[in-house]
Coordinates of C-alpha atoms in Angstrom, one line a residue:
M1 CA 33.6 19.8 3.8
A2 CA 30.1 20.4 4.4
T3 CA 29.1 21.0 8.2
A4 CA 25.8 19.9 9.7
P5 CA 23.7 22.7 10.3
K6 CA 24.9 25.0 13.0
N7 CA 21.8 25.4 15.3
T8 CA 19.2 23.2 17.1
G9 CA 16.5 24.1 19.1
F10 CA 14.7 22.1 22.0
L11 CA 11.2 22.5 20.0
N12 CA 13.8 20.1 17.4
I13 CA 14.6 17.3 19.2
P14 CA 12.5 14.4 18.4
R15 CA 10.3 13.3 21.4
S16 CA 11.4 9.7 21.1
V17 CA 14.8 10.0 21.5
M18 CA 13.6 11.9 25.2
R19 CA 13.5 9.3 28.5
V20 CA 12.2 12.0 30.8
G21 CA 10.2 9.8 33.8
R22 CA 8.3 13.1 34.2
T23 CA 5.4 11.4 36.3
F24 CA 7.6 9.2 38.0
A25 CA 9.3 11.6 39.3
A26 CA 7.0 14.4 39.6
L27 CA 4.8 11.8 42.3
H28 CA 8.6 11.1 44.0
L29 CA 9.4 14.7 44.8
A30 CA 6.2 14.9 46.2
L31 CA 6.4 13.0 48.6
V32 CA 10.0 13.6 49.5
S33 CA 8.7 17.1 49.8
L34 CA 5.7 16.0 52.4
A35 CA 8.0 14.2 54.2
M36 CA 10.3 17.1 54.7
G37 CA 7.2 19.3 55.4
G38 CA 6.3 21.0 53.0
F39 CA 8.5 23.5 50.7
P40 CA 10.5 26.1 52.7
N41 CA 12.6 28.4 51.5
D42 CA 15.7 27.3 53.1
A43 CA 19.3 25.3 52.2
R44 CA 17.0 22.3 52.7
A45 CA 14.7 23.1 49.5
E46 CA 17.2 24.2 47.5
G47 CA 19.4 21.5 47.9
L48 CA 16.5 18.9 47.0
T49 CA 15.3 20.9 44.1
A50 CA 18.9 20.3 42.5
A51 CA 19.2 17.0 43.1
S52 CA 15.9 16.1 41.7
S53 CA 16.3 18.5 38.5
Q54 CA 18.2 15.6 36.9
Y55 CA 15.7 13.9 34.6
V56 CA 17.8 13.1 31.2
Q57 CA 16.8 13.4 27.5
E58 CA 19.4 11.0 25.8
I59 CA 19.9 11.9 21.7
S60 CA 21.2 8.8 20.0
L61 CA 23.4 8.6 17.1
D62 CA 20.6 5.8 15.7
M63 CA 22.2 5.8 12.6
C64 CA 20.1 2.7 12.0
N65 CA 16.4 3.9 13.1
W66 CA 14.6 2.3 10.2
A67 CA 11.8 5.5 10.5
N68 CA 14.3 7.8 10.8
R69 CA 16.7 8.2 7.9
P70 CA 19.2 10.5 7.1
S71 CA 17.9 13.1 4.6
Q72 CA 17.9 12.6 0.8
S73 CA 19.1 8.9 1.6
V74 CA 18.5 6.0 -0.6
C75 CA 17.2 3.0 1.4
T76 CA 17.1 -0.6 -0.5
A77 CA 16.8 -3.6 1.7
Q78 CA 18.3 -7.7 1.2
H79 CA 16.0 -9.3 -1.5
P80 CA 13.6 -11.7 0.3
N81 CA 14.5 -14.3 -1.9
D82 CA 17.9 -14.6 -0.5
S83 CA 18.9 -16.5 2.9
W84 CA 19.8 -14.5 5.7
S85 CA 23.9 -14.9 5.3
S86 CA 23.5 -13.8 1.5
W87 CA 25.2 -10.3 1.3
D88 CA 25.1 -9.6 -2.0
R89 CA 23.4 -6.5 -2.6
T90 CA 23.2 -6.7 -6.8
H91 CA 19.7 -7.2 -6.7
T92 CA 18.3 -5.3 -3.6
V93 CA 15.0 -3.9 -3.8
P94 CA 13.3 -0.4 -2.3
C95 CA 12.6 -0.3 1.2
A96 CA 9.2 0.2 2.4
G97 CA 8.6 3.5 4.1
P98 CA 9.6 4.8 7.0
T99 CA 6.0 4.5 8.7
A100 CA 6.0 0.7 8.2
S101 CA 7.4 -2.0 9.0
P102 CA 10.9 -2.9 8.7
P103 CA 12.1 -5.7 6.7
S104 CA 11.3 -9.7 7.2
T105 CA 14.8 -10.5 5.7
Y106 CA 18.0 -9.5 7.4
W107 CA 18.9 -6.7 6.5
F108 CA 19.0 -3.0 4.8
D109 CA 21.0 -0.4 4.0
L110 CA 21.4 3.5 3.8
S111 CA 23.1 5.4 1.1
P112 CA 24.5 8.7 1.7
T113 CA 23.1 12.7 1.1
V114 CA 26.3 13.5 0.1
P115 CA 27.4 10.5 -1.7
A116 CA 30.9 10.0 -3.1
P117 CA 32.6 8.5 -6.6
L118 CA 33.7 4.8 -6.7
D119 CA 36.9 5.3 -8.0
G120 CA 38.6 2.2 -9.3
Y121 CA 42.0 2.6 -8.1
N122 CA 41.5 3.4 -4.7
G123 CA 37.8 3.0 -3.6
R124 CA 34.8 5.1 -2.0
H125 CA 36.1 8.6 -1.2
T126 CA 34.6 10.7 1.9
Q127 CA 31.1 11.0 1.8
Q128 CA 28.6 12.4 4.3
W129 CA 25.1 11.1 6.1
N130 CA 23.3 14.4 7.6
W131 CA 19.3 14.2 9.5
P132 CA 17.0 16.9 9.5
D133 CA 18.0 17.3 13.9
G134 CA 21.7 18.4 12.5
R135 CA 22.8 14.6 13.2
Y136 CA 26.4 14.2 11.7
L137 CA 28.5 10.8 9.8
S138 CA 31.5 11.1 7.6
G139 CA 34.6 9.5 6.1
W140 CA 36.0 7.4 3.0
G141 CA 34.6 4.1 2.9
Q142 CA 31.6 1.1 2.6
S143 CA 29.3 3.4 0.3
V144 CA 25.9 2.6 2.5
I145 CA 25.0 2.1 6.4
H146 CA 24.7 -1.1 6.5
C147 CA 21.8 -2.1 8.8
P148 CA 20.1 -4.8 10.1
S149 CA 16.4 -5.4 10.6
N150 CA 16.5 -6.4 14.0
P151 CA 17.8 -3.3 16.0
S152 CA 18.7 -5.8 18.6
Q153 CA 21.8 -7.2 16.0
W154 CA 23.2 -3.3 15.2
G155 CA 26.9 -3.3 16.8
T156 CA 27.3 -7.1 16.4
S157 CA 30.7 -7.6 14.1
L158 CA 28.7 -7.9 11.3
F159 CA 27.0 -4.4 11.8
T160 CA 29.4 -1.6 12.7
M161 CA 30.1 1.4 10.3
P162 CA 33.9 2.0 10.0
L163 CA 34.8 5.2 8.7
L164 CA 38.4 6.2 7.3
T165 CA 40.4 9.8 6.8
A166 CA 43.6 10.9 6.1
K167 CA 42.5 14.5 6.8
S168 CA 44.1 15.9 10.1
D169 CA 41.2 17.3 12.1
H170 CA 38.4 15.0 9.9
A171 CA 35.2 14.9 12.0
F172 CA 33.7 11.8 12.0
L173 CA 30.5 11.8 13.6
R174 CA 28.3 15.3 15.2
I175 CA 25.0 14.7 17.4
P176 CA 23.6 18.4 18.4
G177 CA 21.5 19.4 20.9
F178 CA 20.1 21.9 23.6
L179 CA 20.1 22.6 27.2
S180 CA 16.8 23.5 27.9
H181 CA 17.4 24.2 31.7
S182 CA 17.0 27.5 33.5
Q183 CA 20.7 26.9 35.5
A184 CA 24.0 26.0 34.1
R185 CA 24.4 21.8 34.2
Y186 CA 26.8 19.3 33.4
V187 CA 26.0 17.4 29.9
R188 CA 27.4 14.5 28.6
G189 CA 28.7 12.9 25.4
Q190 CA 30.0 9.3 24.6
V191 CA 31.0 7.3 21.8
K192 CA 31.2 3.2 21.5
V193 CA 33.9 2.6 18.9
L194 CA 37.1 1.0 17.9
L195 CA 40.1 3.8 16.8
Y196 CA 43.3 2.3 14.9
A197 CA 46.2 3.4 12.5
Q198 CA 46.8 2.2 9.5
R199 CA 50.6 3.0 7.5
P200 CA 50.2 3.0 3.5
V201 CA 50.0 -0.4 2.0
T202 CA 51.9 0.5 -1.4
V203 CA 55.4 0.9 0.7
S204 CA 57.0 -0.2 3.5
L205 CA 57.2 2.4 5.9
P206 CA 56.8 2.0 9.7
G207 CA 53.6 1.7 11.4
I208 CA 52.7 4.7 14.0
D209 CA 50.5 5.6 16.6
M210 CA 47.5 8.2 15.7
S211 CA 44.5 9.6 18.1
A212 CA 41.3 10.8 18.1
T213 CA 39.6 14.1 19.9
L214 CA 35.9 13.0 21.6
A215 CA 34.8 17.0 22.2
L216 CA 31.4 18.9 24.0
Q217 CA 31.4 22.4 21.9
T218 CA 28.8 25.2 22.4
L219 CA 27.5 27.3 19.6
G220 CA 28.7 31.1 20.7
L221 CA 26.4 33.9 19.5
D222 CA 28.6 34.4 16.4
D223 CA 27.3 31.0 15.1
V224 CA 31.3 29.4 15.7
W225 CA 31.5 26.3 17.8
R226 CA 33.9 25.9 20.0
D227 CA 35.5 23.0 22.8
V228 CA 34.6 23.6 26.4
A229 CA 35.9 20.4 27.2
T230 CA 37.6 17.8 25.1
R231 CA 39.5 14.6 25.8
V232 CA 42.1 12.7 23.6
L233 CA 41.6 8.8 22.5
P234 CA 44.1 6.6 21.6
A235 CA 44.2 5.0 18.1
P236 CA 47.3 2.9 18.1
G237 CA 48.8 1.2 14.9
S238 CA 47.3 -2.1 13.1
H239 CA 50.7 -3.5 13.3
R240 CA 50.8 -3.8 16.7
G241 CA 47.0 -5.6 16.6
I242 CA 43.2 -4.4 16.4
G243 CA 42.1 -3.7 19.6
V244 CA 38.3 -3.9 20.3
H245 CA 35.5 -1.4 20.6
E246 CA 36.0 1.2 23.5
F247 CA 33.2 3.0 25.5
F248 CA 34.4 6.7 25.8
E249 CA 32.5 9.6 27.9
I250 CA 32.8 13.5 28.6
E251 CA 31.4 15.9 30.3
A252 CA 31.4 19.7 31.0
L253 CA 29.3 22.4 32.7
I254 CA 27.4 24.3 30.0
Q255 CA 25.5 27.6 30.7
P256 CA 21.7 27.7 30.4
Y257 CA 19.4 27.7 27.1
T258 CA 22.6 26.8 25.4
P259 CA 23.5 24.7 22.1
V260 CA 25.4 22.0 22.3
R261 CA 27.1 18.7 20.9
V262 CA 28.9 16.0 20.9
E263 CA 31.5 15.2 18.1
L264 CA 34.3 13.2 17.1
R265 CA 37.3 14.1 15.2
A266 CA 40.5 13.0 14.3
N267 CA 43.8 14.3 15.6
T268 CA 46.5 16.1 14.1
L269 CA 47.5 12.6 11.4
P270 CA 51.0 12.5 9.2
P271 CA 51.2 14.6 6.0
L272 CA 49.8 13.4 3.2
R273 CA 52.1 11.5 0.8
V274 CA 50.0 12.1 -1.8
A275 CA 47.6 14.9 -2.1
D276 CA 44.4 13.5 -2.9
A277 CA 43.6 12.8 0.4
D278 CA 40.8 10.3 -0.3
Y279 CA 44.0 7.8 -1.6
I280 CA 43.9 6.1 2.0
W281 CA 46.4 3.6 0.7
E282 CA 49.0 6.1 -0.2
N283 CA 48.5 7.9 3.3
Y284 CA 48.8 7.4 6.7
N285 CA 44.8 7.2 7.4
L286 CA 42.4 6.7 10.5
V287 CA 40.0 4.6 11.2
A288 CA 37.1 5.1 13.3
D289 CA 34.5 2.1 13.8
I290 CA 32.0 3.1 15.3
I291 CA 28.5 1.8 17.1
D292 CA 27.4 4.3 18.7
A293 CA 27.9 7.8 20.4
R294 CA 24.8 9.9 22.2
L295 CA 24.6 13.5 23.8
I296 CA 23.2 13.1 27.2
L297 CA 21.3 16.7 28.5
P298 CA 19.7 17.3 32.4
D299 CA 16.1 18.6 31.5
C300 CA 14.2 21.0 33.2
I301 CA 10.7 20.5 33.9
P302 CA 9.3 24.1 35.0
D303 CA 7.8 24.5 38.6
Q304 CA 4.7 26.9 37.8
S305 CA 4.3 27.8 41.3
R306 CA 8.1 28.0 41.9
P307 CA 9.3 30.7 39.5
G308 CA 13.0 29.7 38.4
F309 CA 12.8 25.7 39.9
C310 CA 12.5 22.9 38.7
L311 CA 10.6 19.6 39.3

């Protein structure tokens, strides 16, 4: 399976995902420094610098961003003559370009970057969505990301992204970024997801529990991504009932100027009952119904008057 691009730099991160209150923060720091009598070179000033450098940028999965679509994705919109409650995809219309306004109808769809054939018996095979900045989604399931034209409706019961896998270690999502800070800083990864396990439906087998992993990874000099922190997320068997979407977070201390990413992946799953892992109904499988995920990085605003320090 293809993976998301392995390297990403600070300059490749869209400004639209950076929420940095620079003007306010600089003014706040100046007022504090005046109250403390300037910036003497002592522990008090160093402590202030460390505390004041925690401006952050948030890189969201943002899978339904109208203006920032997956690479090679085909966008189609609900037909303007259909009612708001219609999900009829047989006569959708082409979307306008990313710089135009979203459609006035209720929804639009984004096809995968790497599509998969439709199997008459088993359904849609594993597919991938790749964004230019390295964001990544993959799994068995519906052939499009089904998006509301009104962004505030994303994540409601009608608009989530359910993805399935029968493969151990399958990566459902990745969000890359770059820690531009000159000192080691804590980086966080977050996901809002509903996880559960399903048993084969064509035979009578017991339901079992499974799990997934939320990981923070860094890119080494050998061009290999490695875990620096992991958190195991439970995926109860659906025989217990389906739960609710939950928020999970992970944090790790990352060294300066390091590519970093958050990943959600399956853990070890039961052995395949049939060789083709895309035959979901014949195999035990893990479901990740995703609303959103994000990577949160402290950002350094260099202090030109004090090399090595951040505003």
